[in-house]
Amino acid sequence: MNYWLMKSEPDVFSYDDLVEKGKAEWDGVRNHAAKLHMKAMKKGDLALFYHSNIGVEAVGVMEIVEEAAPDSTDETGKWVAVHVAPKEKLTKPVTLKAMKADSALADMVMLRQSRLSVSPVSKSEFEHILALSRA
DNA sequence: GCCAACGTTGGC
DNA sequence: GCCAACGTTGGC
């Protein structure tokens, strides 16, 4: 089982929007590194849902329910998307500020490469963030 | 609104 | 194949 972090601007698509839909295609990713990460995702993997621009915090956990397939919004056939479903809304969002301030998360890929919209998260980082959300 | 990071494009 | 110019993302 692997863990991931996926960014979305909440005014475009928020965690609550995902809860409302029940399941959604994570489309629109147009970055090669992000694409490779999506292709590596397996059904049952968990991903943090992160709100960029507004909030700037991890707000929930979702599950990968369908592995990478052609992105329905892409006409070139070059890009892929996975399908996700909401799993658990964090009791308390974990802000970027809190993640940056935590030495246990210093190696997080998303902190090192802030523009990457889909990034891997280690098991210990994932569990640490969940612990912070309950603190 | 600004700016840093970084990806892409195009001239050479 | 290099690199400058430019566009986009995302934090502040």
Coordinates of C-alpha atoms (C1' of nucleotides) in Angstrom, one line a residue:
Chain A
M1 CA 0.0 0.0 0.0
N2 CA 1.3 3.4 -0.9
Y3 CA 0.4 6.9 0.1
W4 CA 0.1 10.1 -1.9
L5 CA -0.8 13.7 -1.7
M6 CA -3.0 15.4 -4.3
K7 CA -3.6 19.1 -4.6
S8 CA -6.8 20.9 -5.8
E9 CA -7.9 24.4 -5.6
P10 CA -11.0 24.2 -3.4
D11 CA -12.9 26.8 -5.4
V12 CA -12.6 24.5 -8.4
F13 CA -12.9 21.1 -6.6
S14 CA -12.9 20.8 -2.8
Y15 CA -13.0 17.8 -0.5
D16 CA -16.6 18.5 0.3
D17 CA -17.3 18.4 -3.5
L18 CA -15.8 14.9 -3.5
V19 CA -17.9 13.8 -0.6
E20 CA -21.0 15.1 -2.4
K21 CA -20.1 13.2 -5.6
G22 CA -19.0 10.0 -3.8
K23 CA -16.4 9.3 -6.4
A24 CA -14.6 11.4 -8.9
E25 CA -12.1 11.3 -11.7
W26 CA -8.9 13.2 -10.7
D27 CA -8.5 14.9 -14.1
G28 CA -6.6 17.8 -15.5
V29 CA -3.1 16.8 -14.4
R30 CA -0.7 18.0 -17.1
N31 CA 2.7 17.4 -15.6
H32 CA 4.9 14.5 -16.3
A33 CA 6.1 13.8 -12.8
A34 CA 2.5 13.9 -11.5
K35 CA 1.5 11.6 -14.3
L36 CA 4.1 9.0 -13.4
H37 CA 2.9 9.1 -9.8
M38 CA -0.7 8.5 -10.8
K39 CA 0.4 5.6 -13.0
A40 CA 2.1 4.1 -9.9
M41 CA -1.1 4.2 -7.8
K42 CA -2.8 1.0 -7.0
K43 CA -6.4 0.5 -6.0
G44 CA -6.7 0.8 -2.3
D45 CA -3.9 3.3 -1.9
L46 CA -4.7 6.3 0.2
A47 CA -4.1 10.0 -0.6
L48 CA -4.3 13.2 1.3
F49 CA -6.5 15.8 -0.3
Y50 CA -4.8 19.1 -0.1
H51 CA -6.4 22.5 -0.7
S52 CA -4.0 24.8 -2.6
N53 CA -4.3 28.6 -2.8
I54 CA -7.3 28.7 -0.4
G55 CA -6.8 27.1 2.9
V56 CA -3.3 25.7 2.0
E57 CA -3.9 22.6 4.1
A58 CA -4.5 18.9 4.0
V59 CA -8.2 18.4 4.7
G60 CA -9.1 14.8 4.1
V61 CA -8.1 11.3 3.1
M62 CA -9.3 9.6 0.0
E63 CA -8.9 6.2 -1.5
I64 CA -7.8 5.3 -5.0
V65 CA -10.7 3.3 -6.4
E66 CA -9.7 3.1 -10.0
E67 CA -6.1 3.0 -11.3
A68 CA -4.7 5.3 -14.0
A69 CA -6.8 5.4 -17.3
P70 CA -6.9 8.0 -20.1
D71 CA -8.0 11.4 -18.8
S72 CA -11.5 12.0 -20.1
T73 CA -10.8 15.8 -20.4
D74 CA -7.7 15.2 -22.5
E75 CA -8.0 15.1 -26.3
T76 CA -4.4 14.3 -27.0
G77 CA -4.5 10.9 -25.3
K78 CA -1.3 11.6 -23.5
W79 CA -2.5 12.1 -20.0
V80 CA -4.1 9.9 -17.4
A81 CA -6.4 10.2 -14.5
V82 CA -7.3 8.0 -11.5
H83 CA -10.6 7.8 -9.7
V84 CA -10.9 8.6 -6.1
A85 CA -13.5 8.3 -3.3
P86 CA -13.6 10.1 0.0
K87 CA -12.5 8.1 3.0
E88 CA -12.2 10.4 6.0
K89 CA -12.4 14.1 6.6
L90 CA -9.7 15.3 8.9
T91 CA -11.0 16.5 12.3
K92 CA -8.6 19.4 12.1
P93 CA -6.9 20.4 8.8
V94 CA -3.1 20.2 8.8
T95 CA -1.8 23.4 7.4
L96 CA 1.3 23.8 5.1
K97 CA 2.7 26.0 7.9
A98 CA 2.4 23.1 10.4
M99 CA 4.0 20.7 8.0
K100 CA 6.9 23.0 7.3
A101 CA 7.4 23.5 11.0
D102 CA 7.6 19.7 11.7
S103 CA 11.0 18.1 11.4
A104 CA 9.4 14.7 10.9
L105 CA 8.0 16.0 7.6
A106 CA 11.1 17.8 6.4
D107 CA 11.7 15.3 3.5
M108 CA 8.1 15.4 2.2
V109 CA 8.2 15.6 -1.6
M110 CA 5.5 18.3 -1.7
L111 CA 7.6 20.5 0.6
R112 CA 10.6 20.1 -1.6
Q113 CA 8.8 20.5 -4.9
S114 CA 6.0 22.9 -4.1
R115 CA 4.5 23.0 -7.6
L116 CA 4.0 19.3 -8.0
S117 CA 0.3 18.5 -7.8
V118 CA 0.6 14.8 -7.2
S119 CA 3.4 13.6 -4.9
P120 CA 4.3 10.5 -3.0
V121 CA 4.1 10.5 0.8
S122 CA 5.9 7.9 3.0
K123 CA 3.9 5.8 5.4
S124 CA 5.5 7.5 8.4
E125 CA 4.8 10.9 7.0
F126 CA 1.2 10.0 6.2
E127 CA 0.6 8.6 9.7
H128 CA 2.3 11.7 11.2
I129 CA 0.0 14.0 9.4
L130 CA -3.1 12.0 10.6
A131 CA -1.7 12.2 14.1
L132 CA -1.4 16.0 13.8
S133 CA -5.0 16.2 12.5
R134 CA -6.1 14.6 15.8
A135 CA -3.9 16.6 18.1
Chain B
dG1 C1' -0.6 41.4 -6.8
dC2 C1' 4.0 39.8 -6.4
dC3 C1' 7.5 36.6 -6.9
dA4 C1' 10.1 32.1 -6.8
dA5 C1' 10.2 27.6 -8.9
dC6 C1' 10.0 25.2 -12.7
dG7 C1' 8.1 23.5 -17.1
dT8 C1' 7.8 24.5 -22.1
dT9 C1' 8.9 26.7 -26.3
dG10 C1' 11.7 28.3 -29.9
dG11 C1' 15.9 30.5 -31.9
dC12 C1' 20.4 29.5 -32.9
Chain C
dG1 C1' 21.7 20.5 -27.5
dC2 C1' 21.9 24.9 -25.2
dC3 C1' 19.7 28.7 -23.3
dA4 C1' 16.7 32.8 -23.1
dA5 C1' 12.0 34.0 -23.0
dC6 C1' 7.8 33.1 -21.5
dG7 C1' 3.8 30.8 -19.1
dT8 C1' 1.9 28.5 -15.0
dT9 C1' 1.6 27.1 -10.3
dG10 C1' 1.2 28.1 -5.8
dG11 C1' 2.7 30.5 -1.4
dC12 C1' 2.6 34.8 0.7

